[in-house]
PDB file of C-alpha atoms and ligand atoms in Angstrom:
ATOM      1  CA  MET A 120      -0.454   0.203   0.283  1.00  0.00           C
ATOM      2  CA  ASN A 121       2.621   2.136   1.212  1.00  0.00           C
ATOM      3  CA  THR A 122       4.320   2.925  -2.614  1.00  0.00           C
ATOM      4  CA  ASP A 123       6.035   6.196  -3.682  1.00  0.00           C
ATOM      5  CA  LYS A 124       3.028   7.333  -5.819  1.00  0.00           C
ATOM      6  CA  LYS A 125       0.335   6.378  -3.728  1.00  0.00           C
ATOM      7  CA  LYS A 126      -1.999   9.372  -2.242  1.00  0.00           C
ATOM      8  CA  TYR A 127      -4.003   9.001   0.681  1.00  0.00           C
ATOM      9  CA  LEU A 128      -7.709  10.252   1.722  1.00  0.00           C
ATOM     10  CA  LEU A 129      -8.055   9.778   5.522  1.00  0.00           C
ATOM     11  CA  ALA A 130     -11.170   9.948   7.304  1.00  0.00           C
ATOM     12  CA  ASN A 131     -10.796  10.505  10.961  1.00  0.00           C
ATOM     13  CA  TRP A 132     -14.612   9.964  12.794  1.00  0.00           C
ATOM     14  CA  LYS A 133     -12.793  10.591  16.358  1.00  0.00           C
ATOM     15  CA  SER A 134     -15.398   9.772  18.938  1.00  0.00           C
ATOM     16  CA  HIS A 135     -18.720   9.687  16.842  1.00  0.00           C
ATOM     17  CA  LYS A 136     -20.979   6.920  15.336  1.00  0.00           C
ATOM     18  CA  ASN A 137     -22.827   3.664  16.894  1.00  0.00           C
ATOM     19  CA  THR A 138     -22.918   0.277  14.998  1.00  0.00           C
ATOM     20  CA  LYS A 139     -25.950   1.277  12.989  1.00  0.00           C
ATOM     21  CA  THR A 140     -24.456   4.428  11.374  1.00  0.00           C
ATOM     22  CA  ALA A 141     -21.109   3.242  10.611  1.00  0.00           C
ATOM     23  CA  ARG A 142     -22.424   0.638   9.076  1.00  0.00           C
ATOM     24  CA  ALA A 143     -25.134   2.621   7.035  1.00  0.00           C
ATOM     25  CA  TRP A 144     -21.781   5.458   6.663  1.00  0.00           C
ATOM     26  CA  LEU A 145     -19.397   2.459   4.790  1.00  0.00           C
ATOM     27  CA  LEU A 146     -22.442   1.326   2.735  1.00  0.00           C
ATOM     28  CA  ARG A 147     -23.385   4.476   1.396  1.00  0.00           C
ATOM     29  CA  PHE A 148     -19.703   5.884   0.646  1.00  0.00           C
ATOM     30  CA  ALA A 149     -18.956   2.900  -1.103  1.00  0.00           C
ATOM     31  CA  GLU A 150     -22.298   3.454  -3.584  1.00  0.00           C
ATOM     32  CA  LEU A 151     -20.918   7.280  -3.499  1.00  0.00           C
ATOM     33  CA  TYR A 152     -17.035   6.650  -3.999  1.00  0.00           C
ATOM     34  CA  GLN A 153     -15.549   5.460  -7.120  1.00  0.00           C
ATOM     35  CA  PRO A 154     -12.121   4.074  -6.652  1.00  0.00           C
ATOM     36  CA  ALA A 155      -8.719   5.763  -7.955  1.00  0.00           C
ATOM     37  CA  PRO A 156      -6.311   3.325  -8.442  1.00  0.00           C
ATOM     38  CA  HIS A 157      -3.326   5.981  -6.831  1.00  0.00           C
ATOM     39  CA  VAL A 158      -5.302   6.651  -4.117  1.00  0.00           C
ATOM     40  CA  GLY A 159      -5.764   4.677  -0.543  1.00  0.00           C
ATOM     41  CA  ILE A 160      -9.147   5.674   1.530  1.00  0.00           C
ATOM     42  CA  ILE A 161      -8.099   5.045   5.098  1.00  0.00           C
ATOM     43  CA  LEU A 162     -11.375   4.879   7.623  1.00  0.00           C
ATOM     44  CA  ALA A 163      -9.782   5.608  10.812  1.00  0.00           C
ATOM     45  CA  ALA A 164     -12.548   4.394  13.251  1.00  0.00           C
ATOM     46  CA  PRO A 165     -12.992   3.873  16.858  1.00  0.00           C
ATOM     47  CA  PHE A 166     -12.157   0.525  17.659  1.00  0.00           C
ATOM     48  CA  VAL A 167     -15.428  -0.705  18.541  1.00  0.00           C
ATOM     49  CA  HIS A 168     -16.338  -0.447  15.103  1.00  0.00           C
ATOM     50  CA  LEU A 169     -13.122  -2.081  13.317  1.00  0.00           C
ATOM     51  CA  PRO A 170     -14.763  -5.916  13.677  1.00  0.00           C
ATOM     52  CA  LEU A 171     -17.816  -4.594  11.790  1.00  0.00           C
ATOM     53  CA  LEU A 172     -15.824  -2.276   9.037  1.00  0.00           C
ATOM     54  CA  ALA A 173     -13.587  -5.529   8.322  1.00  0.00           C
ATOM     55  CA  GLU A 174     -16.749  -7.857   7.686  1.00  0.00           C
ATOM     56  CA  LEU A 175     -18.321  -5.409   5.476  1.00  0.00           C
ATOM     57  CA  ARG A 176     -15.114  -4.287   3.579  1.00  0.00           C
ATOM     58  CA  ALA A 177     -14.827  -8.437   3.325  1.00  0.00           C
ATOM     59  CA  GLU A 178     -18.710  -9.021   1.930  1.00  0.00           C
ATOM     60  CA  HIS A 179     -18.836  -6.089  -0.321  1.00  0.00           C
ATOM     61  CA  ASP A 180     -15.201  -6.407  -2.072  1.00  0.00           C
ATOM     62  CA  LEU A 181     -14.106  -2.775  -1.109  1.00  0.00           C
ATOM     63  CA  ALA A 182     -10.469  -4.287  -1.467  1.00  0.00           C
ATOM     64  CA  TRP A 183      -9.247  -0.219  -1.982  1.00  0.00           C
ATOM     65  CA  LEU A 184     -10.385   0.722   1.639  1.00  0.00           C
ATOM     66  CA  SER A 185      -7.957   0.339   4.543  1.00  0.00           C
ATOM     67  CA  LEU A 186      -8.820   0.506   8.218  1.00  0.00           C
ATOM     68  CA  ALA A 187      -6.796   2.539  10.808  1.00  0.00           C
ATOM     69  CA  ALA A 188      -7.457   2.577  14.665  1.00  0.00           C
ATOM     70  CA  GLN A 189      -6.759   5.784  15.788  1.00  0.00           C
ATOM     71  CA  ASP A 190      -5.182   4.843  19.271  1.00  0.00           C
ATOM     72  CA  ILE A 191      -3.078   1.767  20.177  1.00  0.00           C
ATOM     73  CA  SER A 192      -1.795   0.818  23.904  1.00  0.00           C
ATOM     74  CA  PRO A 193       1.728   1.655  24.696  1.00  0.00           C
ATOM     75  CA  PHE A 194       2.030  -1.622  25.919  1.00  0.00           C
ATOM     76  CA  PRO A 195       2.260  -5.037  24.331  1.00  0.00           C
ATOM     77  CA  ALA A 196      -0.490  -7.560  25.435  1.00  0.00           C
ATOM     78  CA  GLY A 197      -0.715  -8.212  29.402  1.00  0.00           C
ATOM     79  CA  ALA A 198      -2.264  -6.831  32.650  1.00  0.00           C
ATOM     80  CA  TYR A 199      -3.080  -3.563  31.272  1.00  0.00           C
ATOM     81  CA  THR A 200      -7.280  -3.274  31.868  1.00  0.00           C
ATOM     82  CA  GLY A 201      -8.757  -1.451  28.936  1.00  0.00           C
ATOM     83  CA  ALA A 202      -5.959  -1.066  26.776  1.00  0.00           C
ATOM     84  CA  VAL A 203      -5.760  -2.380  22.837  1.00  0.00           C
ATOM     85  CA  CYS A 204      -2.751  -3.533  22.265  1.00  0.00           C
ATOM     86  CA  GLY A 205      -1.327  -4.255  18.588  1.00  0.00           C
ATOM     87  CA  GLU A 206      -1.836  -8.064  18.390  1.00  0.00           C
ATOM     88  CA  MET A 207      -5.724  -7.225  18.993  1.00  0.00           C
ATOM     89  CA  LEU A 208      -5.490  -5.346  15.804  1.00  0.00           C
ATOM     90  CA  GLN A 209      -3.513  -7.441  13.447  1.00  0.00           C
ATOM     91  CA  GLY A 210      -6.059  -8.204  10.934  1.00  0.00           C
ATOM     92  CA  LEU A 211      -8.291  -5.609  11.554  1.00  0.00           C
ATOM     93  CA  VAL A 212      -6.102  -2.475  10.552  1.00  0.00           C
ATOM     94  CA  GLU A 213      -3.303  -1.239   8.362  1.00  0.00           C
ATOM     95  CA  TYR A 214      -3.027   1.624  10.287  1.00  0.00           C
ATOM     96  CA  VAL A 215      -2.447   3.466  13.195  1.00  0.00           C
ATOM     97  CA  MET A 216      -2.846   7.174  14.047  1.00  0.00           C
ATOM     98  CA  VAL A 217      -0.378   7.694  16.944  1.00  0.00           C
ATOM     99  CA  GLY A 218      -0.698  11.269  18.655  1.00  0.00           C
ATOM    100  CA  HIS A 219      -3.044  13.040  18.013  1.00  0.00           C
ATOM    101  CA  SER A 220      -3.538  16.444  19.061  1.00  0.00           C
ATOM    102  CA  GLU A 221      -6.300  15.597  20.699  1.00  0.00           C
ATOM    103  CA  ARG A 222      -5.070  12.769  22.442  1.00  0.00           C
ATOM    104  CA  ARG A 223      -2.557  14.679  23.911  1.00  0.00           C
ATOM    105  CA  ARG A 224      -4.349  17.534  25.219  1.00  0.00           C
ATOM    106  CA  HIS A 225      -7.156  15.688  26.745  1.00  0.00           C
ATOM    107  CA  PHE A 226      -5.776  12.402  27.238  1.00  0.00           C
ATOM    108  CA  HIS A 227      -2.115  14.030  28.471  1.00  0.00           C
ATOM    109  CA  GLU A 228      -0.375  11.874  25.806  1.00  0.00           C
ATOM    110  CA  THR A 229       3.569  12.243  26.342  1.00  0.00           C
ATOM    111  CA  LEU A 230       6.445  12.315  23.979  1.00  0.00           C
ATOM    112  CA  GLN A 231       7.457   8.888  25.600  1.00  0.00           C
ATOM    113  CA  GLU A 232       3.924   7.264  25.730  1.00  0.00           C
ATOM    114  CA  VAL A 233       3.771   8.469  21.935  1.00  0.00           C
ATOM    115  CA  ALA A 234       7.045   6.698  20.865  1.00  0.00           C
ATOM    116  CA  ASN A 235       6.088   3.598  22.979  1.00  0.00           C
ATOM    117  CA  LYS A 236       2.904   3.378  20.840  1.00  0.00           C
ATOM    118  CA  VAL A 237       4.833   4.027  17.628  1.00  0.00           C
ATOM    119  CA  ARG A 238       7.307   1.202  18.787  1.00  0.00           C
ATOM    120  CA  GLU A 239       4.038  -1.277  19.798  1.00  0.00           C
ATOM    121  CA  ALA A 240       2.270  -0.461  15.728  1.00  0.00           C
ATOM    122  CA  THR A 241       5.674  -1.065  14.659  1.00  0.00           C
ATOM    123  CA  ALA A 242       6.151  -4.353  15.911  1.00  0.00           C
ATOM    124  CA  ALA A 243       2.535  -5.315  14.905  1.00  0.00           C
ATOM    125  CA  SER A 244       3.591  -4.551  11.262  1.00  0.00           C
ATOM    126  CA  MET A 245       1.371  -1.682  11.136  1.00  0.00           C
ATOM    127  CA  THR A 246       1.866   1.368   9.282  1.00  0.00           C
ATOM    128  CA  THR A 247       2.238   4.348  11.394  1.00  0.00           C
ATOM    129  CA  ILE A 248       0.481   7.908  10.881  1.00  0.00           C
ATOM    130  CA  LEU A 249       2.422   9.969  13.147  1.00  0.00           C
ATOM    131  CA  CYS A 250       0.419  13.006  14.003  1.00  0.00           C
ATOM    132  CA  LEU A 251       2.580  16.156  14.924  1.00  0.00           C
ATOM    133  CA  ASP A 252       2.390  20.037  15.153  1.00  0.00           C
ATOM    134  CA  LEU A 253       5.237  22.410  14.475  1.00  0.00           C
ATOM    135  CA  ASP A 254       5.615  23.094  18.335  1.00  0.00           C
ATOM    136  CA  TYR A 255       6.942  19.643  19.190  1.00  0.00           C
ATOM    137  CA  ALA A 256       7.555  17.984  16.223  1.00  0.00           C
ATOM    138  CA  GLN A 257      11.272  17.788  16.603  1.00  0.00           C
ATOM    139  CA  ALA A 258      11.303  16.758  20.014  1.00  0.00           C
ATOM    140  CA  GLN A 259       8.842  13.803  19.107  1.00  0.00           C
ATOM    141  CA  ILE A 260      10.886  12.760  16.362  1.00  0.00           C
ATOM    142  CA  ALA A 261      13.968  12.649  18.483  1.00  0.00           C
ATOM    143  CA  ALA A 262      12.152  10.565  21.401  1.00  0.00           C
ATOM    144  CA  LEU A 263      11.448   7.888  18.681  1.00  0.00           C
ATOM    145  CA  HIS A 264      15.309   7.446  18.429  1.00  0.00           C
ATOM    146  CA  HIS A 265      14.533   5.952  15.079  1.00  0.00           C
ATOM    147  CA  MET A 266      11.984   6.318  12.476  1.00  0.00           C
ATOM    148  CA  PRO A 267      10.249   3.474  11.669  1.00  0.00           C
ATOM    149  CA  GLU A 268      10.205   2.148   7.855  1.00  0.00           C
ATOM    150  CA  LYS A 269       6.202   1.794   7.770  1.00  0.00           C
ATOM    151  CA  LEU A 270       5.118   5.692   8.653  1.00  0.00           C
ATOM    152  CA  LEU A 271       3.454   8.338   7.130  1.00  0.00           C
ATOM    153  CA  ILE A 272       3.275  11.897   9.251  1.00  0.00           C
ATOM    154  CA  GLY A 273      -0.157  13.491   9.729  1.00  0.00           C
ATOM    155  CA  TYR A 274       0.447  17.306  10.182  1.00  0.00           C
ATOM    156  CA  GLY A 275      -2.508  18.474  11.805  1.00  0.00           C
ATOM    157  CA  PRO A 276      -1.663  22.029  13.346  1.00  0.00           C
ATOM    158  CA  VAL A 277      -3.537  22.474  16.452  1.00  0.00           C
ATOM    159  CA  GLU A 278      -5.232  26.015  15.688  1.00  0.00           C
ATOM    160  CA  ALA A 279      -6.968  24.615  12.531  1.00  0.00           C
ATOM    161  CA  ILE A 280      -8.236  21.116  13.837  1.00  0.00           C
ATOM    162  CA  GLY A 281     -12.176  21.592  14.008  1.00  0.00           C
ATOM    163  CA  VAL A 282     -12.663  25.480  13.594  1.00  0.00           C
ATOM    164  CA  THR A 283     -14.341  27.669  11.205  1.00  0.00           C
ATOM    165  CA  ILE A 284     -11.301  29.455   9.387  1.00  0.00           C
ATOM    166  CA  PRO A 285      -8.615  26.919   8.015  1.00  0.00           C
ATOM    167  CA  GLN A 286      -5.103  27.728   7.939  1.00  0.00           C
ATOM    168  CA  SER A 287      -4.143  29.520   5.139  1.00  0.00           C
ATOM    169  CA  LEU A 288      -2.256  27.816   2.232  1.00  0.00           C
ATOM    170  CA  GLN A 289       0.651  29.753   2.819  1.00  0.00           C
ATOM    171  CA  GLY A 290       0.723  28.802   6.767  1.00  0.00           C
ATOM    172  CA  ALA A 291       0.359  25.536   5.474  1.00  0.00           C
ATOM    173  CA  ALA A 292       2.886  25.234   3.183  1.00  0.00           C
ATOM    174  CA  ALA A 293       5.667  26.866   5.497  1.00  0.00           C
ATOM    175  CA  GLY A 294       4.650  24.024   8.201  1.00  0.00           C
ATOM    176  CA  ILE A 295       5.165  21.362   5.442  1.00  0.00           C
ATOM    177  CA  THR A 296       8.409  22.471   4.539  1.00  0.00           C
ATOM    178  CA  SER A 297       9.347  22.665   7.861  1.00  0.00           C
ATOM    179  CA  LEU A 298       8.227  18.938   8.625  1.00  0.00           C
ATOM    180  CA  GLY A 299       9.896  18.112   5.560  1.00  0.00           C
ATOM    181  CA  LYS A 300      13.283  19.237   6.814  1.00  0.00           C
ATOM    182  CA  LEU A 301      12.744  17.344   9.968  1.00  0.00           C
ATOM    183  CA  ALA A 302      11.552  14.404   8.618  1.00  0.00           C
ATOM    184  CA  PRO A 303      12.910  13.847   4.699  1.00  0.00           C
ATOM    185  CA  GLY A 304      11.033  11.640   2.466  1.00  0.00           C
ATOM    186  CA  VAL A 305       8.296  10.481   4.837  1.00  0.00           C
ATOM    187  CA  GLU A 306       4.902  10.971   3.499  1.00  0.00           C
ATOM    188  CA  LEU A 307       3.097  13.681   5.055  1.00  0.00           C
ATOM    189  CA  LEU A 308      -0.616  14.123   5.040  1.00  0.00           C
ATOM    190  CA  TYR A 309      -2.121  17.599   6.206  1.00  0.00           C
ATOM    191  CA  GLY A 310      -5.036  17.798   8.408  1.00  0.00           C
ATOM    192  CA  GLY A 311      -7.665  20.782  10.049  1.00  0.00           C
ATOM    193  CA  SER A 312     -10.444  21.583   8.819  1.00  0.00           C
ATOM    194  CA  VAL A 313     -10.007  19.876   5.503  1.00  0.00           C
ATOM    195  CA  ARG A 314     -13.455  20.521   3.575  1.00  0.00           C
ATOM    196  CA  PRO A 315     -15.582  20.315   0.300  1.00  0.00           C
ATOM    197  CA  ASP A 316     -14.331  24.097  -0.407  1.00  0.00           C
ATOM    198  CA  ASN A 317     -10.997  23.913  -0.061  1.00  0.00           C
ATOM    199  CA  ALA A 318      -9.578  20.236   0.013  1.00  0.00           C
ATOM    200  CA  ALA A 319      -8.436  20.182  -3.219  1.00  0.00           C
ATOM    201  CA  SER A 320      -6.561  23.518  -2.661  1.00  0.00           C
ATOM    202  CA  TYR A 321      -4.597  21.921   0.216  1.00  0.00           C
ATOM    203  CA  ALA A 322      -4.084  18.251  -2.157  1.00  0.00           C
ATOM    204  CA  ALA A 323      -2.310  20.561  -4.224  1.00  0.00           C
ATOM    205  CA  MET A 324       0.432  21.753  -2.265  1.00  0.00           C
ATOM    206  CA  ALA A 325       4.147  20.402  -3.007  1.00  0.00           C
ATOM    207  CA  GLY A 326       4.790  17.736  -0.455  1.00  0.00           C
ATOM    208  CA  VAL A 327       1.267  16.549   0.328  1.00  0.00           C
ATOM    209  CA  SER A 328       0.598  13.004  -0.065  1.00  0.00           C
ATOM    210  CA  GLY A 329      -2.602  13.137   1.498  1.00  0.00           C
ATOM    211  CA  LEU A 330      -5.540  14.924   3.460  1.00  0.00           C
ATOM    212  CA  MET A 331      -6.887  13.848   7.251  1.00  0.00           C
ATOM    213  CA  VAL A 332     -10.368  14.601   7.365  1.00  0.00           C
ATOM    214  CA  GLY A 333     -12.225  15.262  10.593  1.00  0.00           C
ATOM    215  CA  GLY A 334     -15.632  16.549  10.698  1.00  0.00           C
ATOM    216  CA  ALA A 335     -16.213  16.946   7.187  1.00  0.00           C
ATOM    217  CA  SER A 336     -15.781  12.498   6.923  1.00  0.00           C
ATOM    218  CA  LEU A 337     -18.659  12.133   9.081  1.00  0.00           C
ATOM    219  CA  ASP A 338     -21.171  12.346   6.528  1.00  0.00           C
ATOM    220  CA  ALA A 339     -21.009   9.840   3.868  1.00  0.00           C
ATOM    221  CA  HIS A 340     -21.545  12.157   0.873  1.00  0.00           C
ATOM    222  CA  GLU A 341     -19.827  15.249   2.193  1.00  0.00           C
ATOM    223  CA  PHE A 342     -16.387  12.539   2.505  1.00  0.00           C
ATOM    224  CA  ALA A 343     -16.704  11.214  -1.073  1.00  0.00           C
ATOM    225  CA  SER A 344     -17.367  14.498  -2.676  1.00  0.00           C
ATOM    226  CA  ILE A 345     -14.286  15.490  -1.080  1.00  0.00           C
ATOM    227  CA  CYS A 346     -12.171  11.969  -1.997  1.00  0.00           C
ATOM    228  CA  THR A 347     -14.154  12.218  -5.680  1.00  0.00           C
ATOM    229  CA  GLU A 348     -12.176  16.079  -6.325  1.00  0.00           C
ATOM    230  CA  VAL A 349      -9.084  15.582  -4.803  1.00  0.00           C
ATOM    231  CA  ALA A 350      -8.308  11.926  -6.537  1.00  0.00           C
ATOM    232  CA  ALA A 351      -9.028  14.218  -9.912  1.00  0.00           C
ATOM    233  CA  VAL A 352      -6.092  16.753  -7.931  1.00  0.00           C
ATOM    234  CA  PHE A 353      -3.759  13.867  -7.519  1.00  0.00           C
ATOM    235  CA  ALA A 354      -4.353  12.413 -10.682  1.00  0.00           C
ATOM    236  CA  ALA A 355      -2.969  15.564 -12.329  1.00  0.00           C
ATOM    237  CA  THR A 356      -0.096  16.054  -9.972  1.00  0.00           C
ATOM    238  CA  THR A 357       1.108  12.736  -9.737  1.00  0.00           C
TER     239      THR A 357
HETATM  240  P1  PGA B 490     -11.091  18.514  11.428  1.00  0.00           P
HETATM  241  O1  PGA B 490      -9.653  17.200  11.792  1.00  0.00           O
HETATM  242  O2  PGA B 490     -11.160  18.095  10.045  1.00  0.00           O
HETATM  243  O3  PGA B 490     -12.343  18.398  12.034  1.00  0.00           O
HETATM  244  O4  PGA B 490     -10.397  19.466  12.182  1.00  0.00           O
HETATM  245  C1  PGA B 490      -8.794  16.755  11.757  1.00  0.00           C
HETATM  246  C2  PGA B 490      -8.269  15.961  12.309  1.00  0.00           C
HETATM  247  O5  PGA B 490      -8.200  15.850  13.476  1.00  0.00           O
HETATM  248  O6  PGA B 490      -7.195  16.011  11.949  1.00  0.00           O
END
């Protein structure tokens, strides 16, 4: 999946949806979205929905769809009540998001915990989507000690997430350039209030290998229209 020319569109449902609405979303999205060969769609869903989504993917032949966990335990399997470890996610997901700014802010995740989660995702042979903002990117990368081979960076400027005024293209470009210097050669997904009216502009920026869509991914129709438009942009710029 993680080849040079591949581009990505990631839907981050965050803490939304129940079994019924998760199922309805996937079936609706599959009707609306025409898979593009160079674009991988990644659905980052709450843990509890992953088995259902994996089942639906197999049942409906949605081979173009990858699943991501939104988090992973910083520990291997063991006496860690409530934790979901890498071994449990094997066979369910291909990607694991680690260190989203909402987890750092609301769950007080530290640089070391995030580094431990990257280690666990890597040990389980998954691709880590390491979420970073500029303030702590350098310290976070240093805490990893070495970059895993299967890695994407999710650049989500904290001030741009879930807001009404998204980051300017100039601001985003400056951040992407800085991260590119800190993690040369690592593909980067941009996230932060990506919506149908601005997705194509972010997708067309140099250094962007994909987009992470939060709020605008909750509606299957809205996300499908972003995917369709952005897949065309990627096709034109790849
Ligand atoms: P948002 O979330 O699209 O709701 O701003 C993006 C993210 O958290 O990556």
